[in-house]
Short mmCIF file of C-alpha atoms in Angstrom, two decimals:
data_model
loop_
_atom_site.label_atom_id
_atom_site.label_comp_id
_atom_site.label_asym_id
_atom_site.label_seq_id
_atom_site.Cartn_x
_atom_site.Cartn_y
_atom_site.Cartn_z
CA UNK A 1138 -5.75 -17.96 25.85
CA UNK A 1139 -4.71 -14.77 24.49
CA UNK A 1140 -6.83 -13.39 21.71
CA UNK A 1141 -4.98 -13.11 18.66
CA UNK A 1142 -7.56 -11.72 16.36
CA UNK A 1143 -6.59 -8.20 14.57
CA UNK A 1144 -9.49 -5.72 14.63
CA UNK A 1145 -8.35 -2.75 13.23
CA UNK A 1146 -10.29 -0.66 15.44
CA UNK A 1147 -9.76 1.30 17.98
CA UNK A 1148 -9.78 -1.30 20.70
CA UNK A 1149 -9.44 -0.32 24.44
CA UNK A 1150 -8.01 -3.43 25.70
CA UNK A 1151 -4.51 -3.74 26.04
CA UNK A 1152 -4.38 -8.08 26.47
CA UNK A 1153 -1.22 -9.28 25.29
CA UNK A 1154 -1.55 -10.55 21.75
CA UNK A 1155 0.73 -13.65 21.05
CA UNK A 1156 3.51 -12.80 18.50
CA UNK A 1157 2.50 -14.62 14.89
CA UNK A 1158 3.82 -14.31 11.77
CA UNK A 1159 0.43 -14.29 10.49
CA UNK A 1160 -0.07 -10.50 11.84
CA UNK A 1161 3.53 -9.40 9.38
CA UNK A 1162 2.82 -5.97 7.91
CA UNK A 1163 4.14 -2.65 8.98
CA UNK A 1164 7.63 -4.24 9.14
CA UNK A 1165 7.33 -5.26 5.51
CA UNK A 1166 5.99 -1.84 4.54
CA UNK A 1167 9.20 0.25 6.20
CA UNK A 1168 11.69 -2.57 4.79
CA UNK A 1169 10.09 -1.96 1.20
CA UNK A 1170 10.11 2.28 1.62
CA UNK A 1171 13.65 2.87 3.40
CA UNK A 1172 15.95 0.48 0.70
CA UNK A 1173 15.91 2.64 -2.19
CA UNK A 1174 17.96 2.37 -5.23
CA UNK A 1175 20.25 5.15 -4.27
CA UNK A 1176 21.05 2.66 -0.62
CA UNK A 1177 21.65 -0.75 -2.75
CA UNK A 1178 24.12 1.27 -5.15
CA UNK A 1179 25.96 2.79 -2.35
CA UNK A 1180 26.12 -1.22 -0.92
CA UNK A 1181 27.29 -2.53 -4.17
CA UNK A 1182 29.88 0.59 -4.21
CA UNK A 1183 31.44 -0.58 -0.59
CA UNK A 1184 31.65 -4.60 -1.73
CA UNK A 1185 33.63 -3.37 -5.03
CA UNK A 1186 36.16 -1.60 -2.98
CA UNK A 1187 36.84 -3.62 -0.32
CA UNK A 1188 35.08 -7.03 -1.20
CA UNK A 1189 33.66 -8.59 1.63
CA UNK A 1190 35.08 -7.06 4.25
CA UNK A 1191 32.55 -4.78 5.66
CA UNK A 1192 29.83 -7.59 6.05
CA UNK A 1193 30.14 -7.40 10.18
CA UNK A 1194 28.41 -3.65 9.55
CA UNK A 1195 25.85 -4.88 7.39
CA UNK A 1196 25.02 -7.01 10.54
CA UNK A 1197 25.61 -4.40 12.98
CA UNK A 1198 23.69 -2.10 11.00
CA UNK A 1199 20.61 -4.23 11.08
CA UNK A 1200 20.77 -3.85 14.71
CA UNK A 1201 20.93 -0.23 15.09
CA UNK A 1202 17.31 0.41 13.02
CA UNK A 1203 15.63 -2.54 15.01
CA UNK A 1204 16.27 -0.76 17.63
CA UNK A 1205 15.17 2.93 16.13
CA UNK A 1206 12.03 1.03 14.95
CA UNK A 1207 10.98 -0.43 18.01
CA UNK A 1208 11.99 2.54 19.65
CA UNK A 1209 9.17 4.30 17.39
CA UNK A 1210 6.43 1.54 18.45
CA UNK A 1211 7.04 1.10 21.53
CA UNK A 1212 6.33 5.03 22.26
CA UNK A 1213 3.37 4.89 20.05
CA UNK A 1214 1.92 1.66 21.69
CA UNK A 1215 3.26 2.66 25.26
CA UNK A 1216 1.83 6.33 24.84
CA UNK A 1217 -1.17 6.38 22.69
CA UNK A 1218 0.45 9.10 20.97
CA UNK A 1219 1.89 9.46 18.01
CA UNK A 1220 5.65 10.49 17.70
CA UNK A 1221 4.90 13.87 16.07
CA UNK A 1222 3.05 14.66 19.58
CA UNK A 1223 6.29 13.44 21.31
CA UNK A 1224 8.38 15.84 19.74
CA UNK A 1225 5.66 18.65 20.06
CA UNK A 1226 6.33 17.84 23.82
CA UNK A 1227 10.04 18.73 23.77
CA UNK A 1228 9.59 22.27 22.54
CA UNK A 1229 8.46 24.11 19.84
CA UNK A 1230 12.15 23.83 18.01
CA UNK A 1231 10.65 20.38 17.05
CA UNK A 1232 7.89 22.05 15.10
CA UNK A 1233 10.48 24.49 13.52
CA UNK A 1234 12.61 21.79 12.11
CA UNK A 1235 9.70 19.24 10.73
CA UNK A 1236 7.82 21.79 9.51
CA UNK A 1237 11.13 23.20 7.21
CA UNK A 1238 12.06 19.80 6.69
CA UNK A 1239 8.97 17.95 5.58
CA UNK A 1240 8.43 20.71 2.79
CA UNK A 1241 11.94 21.27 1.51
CA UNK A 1242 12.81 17.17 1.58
CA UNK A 1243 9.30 16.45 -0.10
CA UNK A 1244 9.92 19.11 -2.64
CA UNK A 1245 13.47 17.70 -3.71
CA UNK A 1246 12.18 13.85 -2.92
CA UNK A 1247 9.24 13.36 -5.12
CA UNK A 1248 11.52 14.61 -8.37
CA UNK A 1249 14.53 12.12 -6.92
CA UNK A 1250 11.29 9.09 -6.48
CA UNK A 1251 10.12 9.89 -9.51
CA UNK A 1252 13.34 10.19 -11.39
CA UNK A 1253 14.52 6.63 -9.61
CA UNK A 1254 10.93 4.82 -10.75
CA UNK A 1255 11.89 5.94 -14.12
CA UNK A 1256 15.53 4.65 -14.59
CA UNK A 1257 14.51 0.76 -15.20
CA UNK A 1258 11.57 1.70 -17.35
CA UNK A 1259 13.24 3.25 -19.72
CA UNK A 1260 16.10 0.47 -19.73
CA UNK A 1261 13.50 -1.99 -19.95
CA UNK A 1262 11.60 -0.47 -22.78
CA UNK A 1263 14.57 1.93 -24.40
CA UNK A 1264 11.95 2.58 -27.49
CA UNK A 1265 9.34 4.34 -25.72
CA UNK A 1266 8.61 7.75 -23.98
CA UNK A 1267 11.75 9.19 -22.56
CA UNK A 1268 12.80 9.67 -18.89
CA UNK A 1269 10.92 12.51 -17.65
CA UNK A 1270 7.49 11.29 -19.03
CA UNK A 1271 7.93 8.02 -17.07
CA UNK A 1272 9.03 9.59 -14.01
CA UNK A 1273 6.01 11.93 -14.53
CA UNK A 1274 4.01 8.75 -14.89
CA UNK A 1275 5.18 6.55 -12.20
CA UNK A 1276 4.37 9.65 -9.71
CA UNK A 1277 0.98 10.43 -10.80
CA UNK A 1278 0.53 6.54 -10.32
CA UNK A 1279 1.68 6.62 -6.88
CA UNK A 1280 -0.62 9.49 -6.26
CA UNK A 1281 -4.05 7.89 -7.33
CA UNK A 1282 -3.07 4.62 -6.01
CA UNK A 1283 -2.02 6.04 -2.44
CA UNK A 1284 -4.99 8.46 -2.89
CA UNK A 1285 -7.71 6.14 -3.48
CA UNK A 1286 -6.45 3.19 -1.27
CA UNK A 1287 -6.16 3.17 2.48
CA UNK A 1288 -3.30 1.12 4.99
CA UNK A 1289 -4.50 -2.42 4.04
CA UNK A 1290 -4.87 -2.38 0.15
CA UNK A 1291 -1.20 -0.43 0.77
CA UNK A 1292 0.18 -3.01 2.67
CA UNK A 1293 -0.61 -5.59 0.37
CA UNK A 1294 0.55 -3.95 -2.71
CA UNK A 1295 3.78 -3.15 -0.59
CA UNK A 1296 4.55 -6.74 0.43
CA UNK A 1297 4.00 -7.93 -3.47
CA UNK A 1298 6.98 -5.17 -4.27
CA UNK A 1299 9.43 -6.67 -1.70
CA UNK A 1300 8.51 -9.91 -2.42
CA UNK A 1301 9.55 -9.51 -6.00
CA UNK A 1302 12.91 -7.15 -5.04
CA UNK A 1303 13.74 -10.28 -2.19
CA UNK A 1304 13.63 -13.26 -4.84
CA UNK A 1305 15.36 -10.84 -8.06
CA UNK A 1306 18.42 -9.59 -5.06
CA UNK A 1307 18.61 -12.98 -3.87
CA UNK A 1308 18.55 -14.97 -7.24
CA UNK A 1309 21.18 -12.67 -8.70
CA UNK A 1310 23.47 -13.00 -5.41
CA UNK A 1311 23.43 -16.56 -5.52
CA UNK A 1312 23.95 -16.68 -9.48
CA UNK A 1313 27.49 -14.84 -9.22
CA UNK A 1314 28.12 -17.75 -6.87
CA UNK A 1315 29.92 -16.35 -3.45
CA UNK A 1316 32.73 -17.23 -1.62
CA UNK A 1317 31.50 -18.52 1.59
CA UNK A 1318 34.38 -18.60 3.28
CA UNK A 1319 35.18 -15.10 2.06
CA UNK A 1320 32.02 -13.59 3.76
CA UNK A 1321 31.75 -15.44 6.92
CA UNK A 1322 35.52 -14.12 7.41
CA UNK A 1323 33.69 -10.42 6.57
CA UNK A 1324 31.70 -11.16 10.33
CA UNK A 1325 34.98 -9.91 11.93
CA UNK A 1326 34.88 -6.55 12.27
CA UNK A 1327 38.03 -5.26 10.14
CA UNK A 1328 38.41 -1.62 8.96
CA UNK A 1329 40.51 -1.17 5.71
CA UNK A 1330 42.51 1.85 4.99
CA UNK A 1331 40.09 4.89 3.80
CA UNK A 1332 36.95 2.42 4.62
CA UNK A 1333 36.00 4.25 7.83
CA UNK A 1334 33.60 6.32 5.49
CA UNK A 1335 31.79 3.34 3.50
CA UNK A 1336 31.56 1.94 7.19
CA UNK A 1337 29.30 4.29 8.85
CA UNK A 1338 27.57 4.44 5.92
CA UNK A 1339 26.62 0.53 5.62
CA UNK A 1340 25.98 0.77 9.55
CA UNK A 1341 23.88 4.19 9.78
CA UNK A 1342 22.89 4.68 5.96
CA UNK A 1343 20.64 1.53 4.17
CA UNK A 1344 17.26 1.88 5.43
CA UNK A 1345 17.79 4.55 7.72
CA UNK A 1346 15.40 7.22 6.62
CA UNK A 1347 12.49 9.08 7.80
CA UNK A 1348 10.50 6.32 6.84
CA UNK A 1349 11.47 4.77 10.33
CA UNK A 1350 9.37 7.59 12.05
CA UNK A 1351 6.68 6.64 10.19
CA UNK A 1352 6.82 2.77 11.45
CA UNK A 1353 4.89 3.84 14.49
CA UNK A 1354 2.11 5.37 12.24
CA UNK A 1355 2.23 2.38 9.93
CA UNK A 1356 1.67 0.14 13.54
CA UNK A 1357 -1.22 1.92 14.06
CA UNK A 1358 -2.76 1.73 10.90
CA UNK A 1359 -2.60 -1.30 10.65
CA UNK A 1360 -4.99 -1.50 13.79
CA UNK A 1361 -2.45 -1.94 16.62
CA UNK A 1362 -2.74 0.72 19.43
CA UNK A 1363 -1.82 -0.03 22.71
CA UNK A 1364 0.77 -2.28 24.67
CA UNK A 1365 -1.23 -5.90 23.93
CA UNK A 1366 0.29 -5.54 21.06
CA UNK A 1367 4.13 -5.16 21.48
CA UNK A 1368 5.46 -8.40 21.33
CA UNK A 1369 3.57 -8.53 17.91
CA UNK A 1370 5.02 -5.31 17.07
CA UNK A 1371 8.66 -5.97 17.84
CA UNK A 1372 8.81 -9.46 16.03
CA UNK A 1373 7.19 -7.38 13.00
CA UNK A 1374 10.25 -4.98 13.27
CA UNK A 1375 12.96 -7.42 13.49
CA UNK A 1376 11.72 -9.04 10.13
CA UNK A 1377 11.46 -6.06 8.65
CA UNK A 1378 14.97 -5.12 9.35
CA UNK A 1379 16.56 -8.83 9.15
CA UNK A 1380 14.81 -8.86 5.30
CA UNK A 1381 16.95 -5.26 5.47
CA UNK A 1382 19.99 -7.17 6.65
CA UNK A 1383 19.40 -9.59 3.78
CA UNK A 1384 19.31 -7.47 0.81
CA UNK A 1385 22.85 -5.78 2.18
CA UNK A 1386 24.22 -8.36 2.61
CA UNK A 1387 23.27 -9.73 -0.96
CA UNK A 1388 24.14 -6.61 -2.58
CA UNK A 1389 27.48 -6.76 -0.78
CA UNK A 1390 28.30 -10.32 -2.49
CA UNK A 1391 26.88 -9.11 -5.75
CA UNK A 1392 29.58 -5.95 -5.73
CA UNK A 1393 32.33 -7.79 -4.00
CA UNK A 1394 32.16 -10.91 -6.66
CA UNK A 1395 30.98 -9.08 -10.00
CA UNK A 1396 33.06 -5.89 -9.15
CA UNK A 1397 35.47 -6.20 -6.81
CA UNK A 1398 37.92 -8.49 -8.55
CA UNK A 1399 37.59 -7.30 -11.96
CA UNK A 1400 37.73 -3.32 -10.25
CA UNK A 1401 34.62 -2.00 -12.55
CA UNK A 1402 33.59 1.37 -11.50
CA UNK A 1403 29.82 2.14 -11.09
CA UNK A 1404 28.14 5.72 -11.44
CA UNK A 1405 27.22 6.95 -8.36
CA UNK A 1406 23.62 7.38 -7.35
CA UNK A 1407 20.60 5.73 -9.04
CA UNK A 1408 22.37 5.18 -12.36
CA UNK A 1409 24.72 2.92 -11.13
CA UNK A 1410 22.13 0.29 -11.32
CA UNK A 1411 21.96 0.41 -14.71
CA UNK A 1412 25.44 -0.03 -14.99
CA UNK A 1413 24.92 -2.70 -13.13
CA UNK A 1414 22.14 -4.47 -15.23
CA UNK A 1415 24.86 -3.89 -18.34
CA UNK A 1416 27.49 -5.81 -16.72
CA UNK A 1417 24.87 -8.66 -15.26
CA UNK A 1418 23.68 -8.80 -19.72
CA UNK A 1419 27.33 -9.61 -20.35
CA UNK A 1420 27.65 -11.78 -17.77
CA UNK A 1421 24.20 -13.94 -17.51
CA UNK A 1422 22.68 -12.54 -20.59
CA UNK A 1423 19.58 -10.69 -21.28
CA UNK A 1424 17.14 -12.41 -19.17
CA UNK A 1425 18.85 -12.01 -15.96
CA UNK A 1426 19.80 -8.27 -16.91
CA UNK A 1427 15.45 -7.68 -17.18
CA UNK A 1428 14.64 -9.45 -14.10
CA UNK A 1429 17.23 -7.62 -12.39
CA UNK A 1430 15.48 -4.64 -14.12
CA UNK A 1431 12.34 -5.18 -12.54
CA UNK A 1432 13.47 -5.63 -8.91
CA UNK A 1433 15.60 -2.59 -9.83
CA UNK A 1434 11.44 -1.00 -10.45
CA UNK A 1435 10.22 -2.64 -7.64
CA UNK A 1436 12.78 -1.09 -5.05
CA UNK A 1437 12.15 2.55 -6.60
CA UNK A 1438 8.13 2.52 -6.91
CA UNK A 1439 7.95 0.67 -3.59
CA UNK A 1440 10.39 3.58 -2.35
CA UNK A 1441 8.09 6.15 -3.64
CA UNK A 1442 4.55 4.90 -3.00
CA UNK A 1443 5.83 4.44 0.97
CA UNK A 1444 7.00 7.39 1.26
CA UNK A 1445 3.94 8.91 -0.43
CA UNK A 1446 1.77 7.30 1.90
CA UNK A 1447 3.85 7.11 5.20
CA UNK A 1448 5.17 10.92 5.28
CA UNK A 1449 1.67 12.30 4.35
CA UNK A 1450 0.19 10.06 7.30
CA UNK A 1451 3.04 12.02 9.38
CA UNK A 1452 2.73 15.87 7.75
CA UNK A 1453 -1.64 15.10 8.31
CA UNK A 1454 -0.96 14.54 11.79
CA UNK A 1455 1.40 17.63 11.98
CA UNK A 1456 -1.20 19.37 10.72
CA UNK A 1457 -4.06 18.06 13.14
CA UNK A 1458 -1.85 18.76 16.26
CA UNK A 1459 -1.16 22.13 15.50
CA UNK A 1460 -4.68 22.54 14.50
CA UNK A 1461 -5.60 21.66 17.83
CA UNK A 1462 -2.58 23.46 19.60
CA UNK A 1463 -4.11 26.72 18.07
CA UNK A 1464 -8.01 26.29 19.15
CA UNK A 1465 -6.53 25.47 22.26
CA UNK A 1466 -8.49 22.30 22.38
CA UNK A 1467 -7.85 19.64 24.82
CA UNK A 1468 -6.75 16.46 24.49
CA UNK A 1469 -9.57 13.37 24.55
CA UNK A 1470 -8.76 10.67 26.80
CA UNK A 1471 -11.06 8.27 25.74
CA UNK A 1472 -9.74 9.03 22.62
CA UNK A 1473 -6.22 8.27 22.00
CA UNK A 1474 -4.38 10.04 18.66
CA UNK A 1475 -3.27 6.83 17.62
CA UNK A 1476 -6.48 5.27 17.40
CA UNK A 1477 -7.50 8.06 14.88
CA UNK A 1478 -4.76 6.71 12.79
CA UNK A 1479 -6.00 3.41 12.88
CA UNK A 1480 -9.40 4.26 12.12
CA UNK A 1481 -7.99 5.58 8.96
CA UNK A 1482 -9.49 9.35 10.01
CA UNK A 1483 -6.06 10.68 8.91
CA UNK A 1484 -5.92 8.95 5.68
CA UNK A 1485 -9.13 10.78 4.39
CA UNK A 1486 -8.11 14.10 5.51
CA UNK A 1487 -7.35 17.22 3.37
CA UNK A 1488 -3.66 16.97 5.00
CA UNK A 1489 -2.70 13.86 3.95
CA UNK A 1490 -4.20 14.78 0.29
CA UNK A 1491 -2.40 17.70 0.22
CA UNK A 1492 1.34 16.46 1.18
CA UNK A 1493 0.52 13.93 -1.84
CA UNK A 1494 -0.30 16.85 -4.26
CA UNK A 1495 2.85 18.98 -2.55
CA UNK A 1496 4.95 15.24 -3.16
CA UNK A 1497 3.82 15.18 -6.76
CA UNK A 1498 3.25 18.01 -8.50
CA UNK A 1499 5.85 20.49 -7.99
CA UNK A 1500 8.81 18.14 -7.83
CA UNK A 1501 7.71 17.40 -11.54
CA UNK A 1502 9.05 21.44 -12.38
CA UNK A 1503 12.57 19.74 -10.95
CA UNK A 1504 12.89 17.30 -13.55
CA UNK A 1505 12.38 19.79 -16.31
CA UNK A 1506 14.74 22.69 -14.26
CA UNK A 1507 18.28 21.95 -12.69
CA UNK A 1508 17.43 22.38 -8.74
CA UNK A 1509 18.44 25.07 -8.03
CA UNK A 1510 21.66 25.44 -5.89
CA UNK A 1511 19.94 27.57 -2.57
CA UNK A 1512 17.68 24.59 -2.65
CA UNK A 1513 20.47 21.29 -2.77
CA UNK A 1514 22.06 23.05 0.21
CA UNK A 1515 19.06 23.59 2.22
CA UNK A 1516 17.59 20.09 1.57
CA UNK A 1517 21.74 18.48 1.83
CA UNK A 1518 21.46 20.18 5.51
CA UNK A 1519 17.89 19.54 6.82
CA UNK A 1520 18.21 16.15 5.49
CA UNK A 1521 21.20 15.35 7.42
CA UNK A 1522 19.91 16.24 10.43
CA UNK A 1523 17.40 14.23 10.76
CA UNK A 1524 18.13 10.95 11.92
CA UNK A 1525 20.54 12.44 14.72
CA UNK A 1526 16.75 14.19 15.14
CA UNK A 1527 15.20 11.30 16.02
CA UNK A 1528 17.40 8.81 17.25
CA UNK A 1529 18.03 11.54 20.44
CA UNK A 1530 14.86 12.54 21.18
CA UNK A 1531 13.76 9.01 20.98
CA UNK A 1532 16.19 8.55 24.00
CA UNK A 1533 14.64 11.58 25.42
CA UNK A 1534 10.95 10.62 25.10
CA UNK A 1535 11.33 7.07 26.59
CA UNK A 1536 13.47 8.14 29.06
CA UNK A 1537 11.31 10.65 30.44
CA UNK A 1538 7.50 10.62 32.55
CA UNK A 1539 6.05 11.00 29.01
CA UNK A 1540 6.42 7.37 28.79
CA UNK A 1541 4.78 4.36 31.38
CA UNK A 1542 7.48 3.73 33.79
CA UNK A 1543 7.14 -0.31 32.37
CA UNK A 1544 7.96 0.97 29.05
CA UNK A 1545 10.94 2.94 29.00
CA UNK A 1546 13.97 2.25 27.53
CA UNK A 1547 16.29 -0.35 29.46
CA UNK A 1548 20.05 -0.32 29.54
CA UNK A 1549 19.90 -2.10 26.33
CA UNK A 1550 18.12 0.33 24.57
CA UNK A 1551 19.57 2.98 25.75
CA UNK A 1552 23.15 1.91 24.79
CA UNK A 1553 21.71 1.37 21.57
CA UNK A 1554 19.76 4.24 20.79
CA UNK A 1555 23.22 6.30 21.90
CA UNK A 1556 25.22 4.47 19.89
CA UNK A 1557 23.19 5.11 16.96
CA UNK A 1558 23.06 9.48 17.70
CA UNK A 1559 26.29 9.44 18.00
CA UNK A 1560 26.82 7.51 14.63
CA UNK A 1561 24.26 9.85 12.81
CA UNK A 1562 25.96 12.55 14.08
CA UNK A 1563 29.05 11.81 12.44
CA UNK A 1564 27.35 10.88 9.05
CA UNK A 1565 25.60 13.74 9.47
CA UNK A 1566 28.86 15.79 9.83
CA UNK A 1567 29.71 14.33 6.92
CA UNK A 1568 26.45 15.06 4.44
CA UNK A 1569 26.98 18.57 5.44
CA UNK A 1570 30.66 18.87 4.35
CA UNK A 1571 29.99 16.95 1.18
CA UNK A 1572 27.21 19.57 0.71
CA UNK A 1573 28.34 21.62 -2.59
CA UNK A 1574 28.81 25.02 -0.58
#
């Protein structure tokens, strides 16, 4: 019988685990960071245009990022390195990009966190401090909590935060009461006049951020580091990304029946939630408008705190490998890199502290300054390019001797992982001519 007990060490044996719901974590943890506020606006945006007819790329969608995700695992698993030392391996361009992107994005990010944290405190409690000393709040929050707790106080706090934006997204979907019929008929894939846009954006955009690197990180802090422990990992990574699924599709019906046929407009961008809680207080009444408020809080501070913990996990190990690259140490075999993530070694680092600090504290000057316009077009471009970044030199890695023969990408996976460069090469086409030149 397979043993099915989760250590959280660094465990040599690689016996197949059996796949149990009871080992659920990292999955929940990348489904609660990559659905921000900004991603369920631009949802409820798509269902008020065109109703439910873009629900078949909600679906396909949640197909493309299980198959980024386990793409991720499977090389960390597979590998015993983490991606960071993947890319490393494909040339020192890699370094060049994450290193300019993982200090210009956290620079503009933390303020844009912060900002989005703020939003439904202030609507909740319109009497007290203002905007900018909440957002100031909620970030030095997520800096002592992430700080002072390691991957399994994290992951706990994490699932609370998606547990309370899954029953608030759900509850309000079901209380504009949808047309049935209507969606099911959205499963055939139909493409409107001017919705090619809105399409690639449902398909390539909810949940698709860098947070989806840092699943493999998250997999091995929770204590999972070597190949007994795929099948656990991939069922963890399709519920992460079917609970994904779910809140798309929800938002869809919540925009397609409280929008679409009366054609209100939202603002774009975080705001448009509130809009949205204004139109649910006419509608339902107060009550509903505040618990739609808090999952509104609980999708922006579980945004933030993820990122805050899974991007500093990534820029520490950055840091170590270049470290290392530099004292021309060798690698340890008996030591795999992933199993200093799960012993929590990068957690306590100075790295990882001071990506939180770098997350936190200067982002705060944004929300007093307007960002200044070098900086939106810098952060617009580097930003765009990532998730072409990763979804192609995923299919590089684990196509490649890097990875165990056994564990390279089938035809499957490669068709998939394809698919999805060539999608996020479009969008990102399209970030960088919406950039404001």
């Amino acid at each position: 019988m397979a043993d099915t007990t989760d250590t959280g060490t660094n465990e040599a044996v690689s016996r197949p685990r059996k796949s149990s719901w009871t080992y659920i974590g990292p999955g929940i943890v990348v489904a609660a960071t990559g659905v921000g506020a900004g991603d369920l606006v631009a949802t409820l945006i798509a269902g008020s245009k065109f109703g439910y007819t873009l629900m078949w790329a909600a679906v396909i969608g949640c197909v493309v990022k299980i198959s980024l995700a386990e793409a991720a695992g499977r090389w960390h698993l597979a590998t015993g390195r983490t991606l960071f030392e993947g890319w490393r391996s494909l040339g020192r361009w890699t370094t060049v990009y994450f290193a300019g992107y993982v200090v210009v994005w956290g620079f503009v990010y933390g303020a844009t966190a912060m900002s989005s944290s703020a939003l439904p405190i202030v609507a909740l409690f319109p009497d007290g401090p203002g905007l900018k000393t909440w957002a100031v709040i909620t970030g030095l929050i997520g800096l002592v909590f992430v700080w002072f707790n390691q991957y399994a106080v994290f992951e706990r706090v994490m699932t609370v935060l998606i547990g309370v934006m899954f029953v608030v997204v759900m509850y309000v979907a079901i209380r504009v009461a949808p047309d049935f019929g209507a969606s099911f008929a959205g499963l055939l894939p139909v493409l409107p006049d001017g919705s090619l846009l809105y399409t690639l954006g449902l398909i390539g955009g909810v949940g698709g951020t860098i947070t989806m690197a840092a699943y493999g990180y998250w997999v091995n802090a929770k204590g999972w580091t070597n190949t007994g422990w795929m099948k656990v990992m991939r069922l963890d990574n399709r519920v992460a990304y079917i609970t994904t699924g779910l809140f798309v599709v929800a938002m869809l019906i919540i925009g397609a029946e409280l929008l679409h046929s009366s054609q209100i407009a939202l603002t774009k961008g975080d705001r448009g939630l509130i809009d949205l809680g204004v139109i649910l207080e006419d509608r339902f009444g107060a009550t509903t408008a505040k618990l739609f408020l808090v999952g509104f809080f609980a999708t922006s501070f579980s945004s933030l705190i993820g990122v805050w913990h899974g991007v500093s996990l990534m820029f520490a190990d950055f840091v170590e490998r270049i470290r290392k690259d530099r004292v021309g140490a060798a690698a340890d075999e008996s030591r795999k890199t992933t199993e200093e993530v799960a012993a929590g070694e990068r957690e306590r680092s100075v790295p990882f502290r001071a990506y939180l600090l770098w997350l936190t504290f200067p982002p705060i000057s944004l929300l007093f300054l307007d960002e200044p316009f070098g900086l939106v077009v810098v952060y617009g471009v580097l930003g765009a390019f990532f998730m072409p970044f990763l979804a192609l030199t995923l299919v590089w890695l684990l196509n490649s001797s890097r990875t165990p023969k056994e564990w390279r990408n089938g035809v499957l996976s490669n068709v998939m992982l394809s698919a999805a460069g060539l999608l996020f090469i479009v969008l990102c086409v399209q970030q960088v001519r919406d950039i404001p030149w």
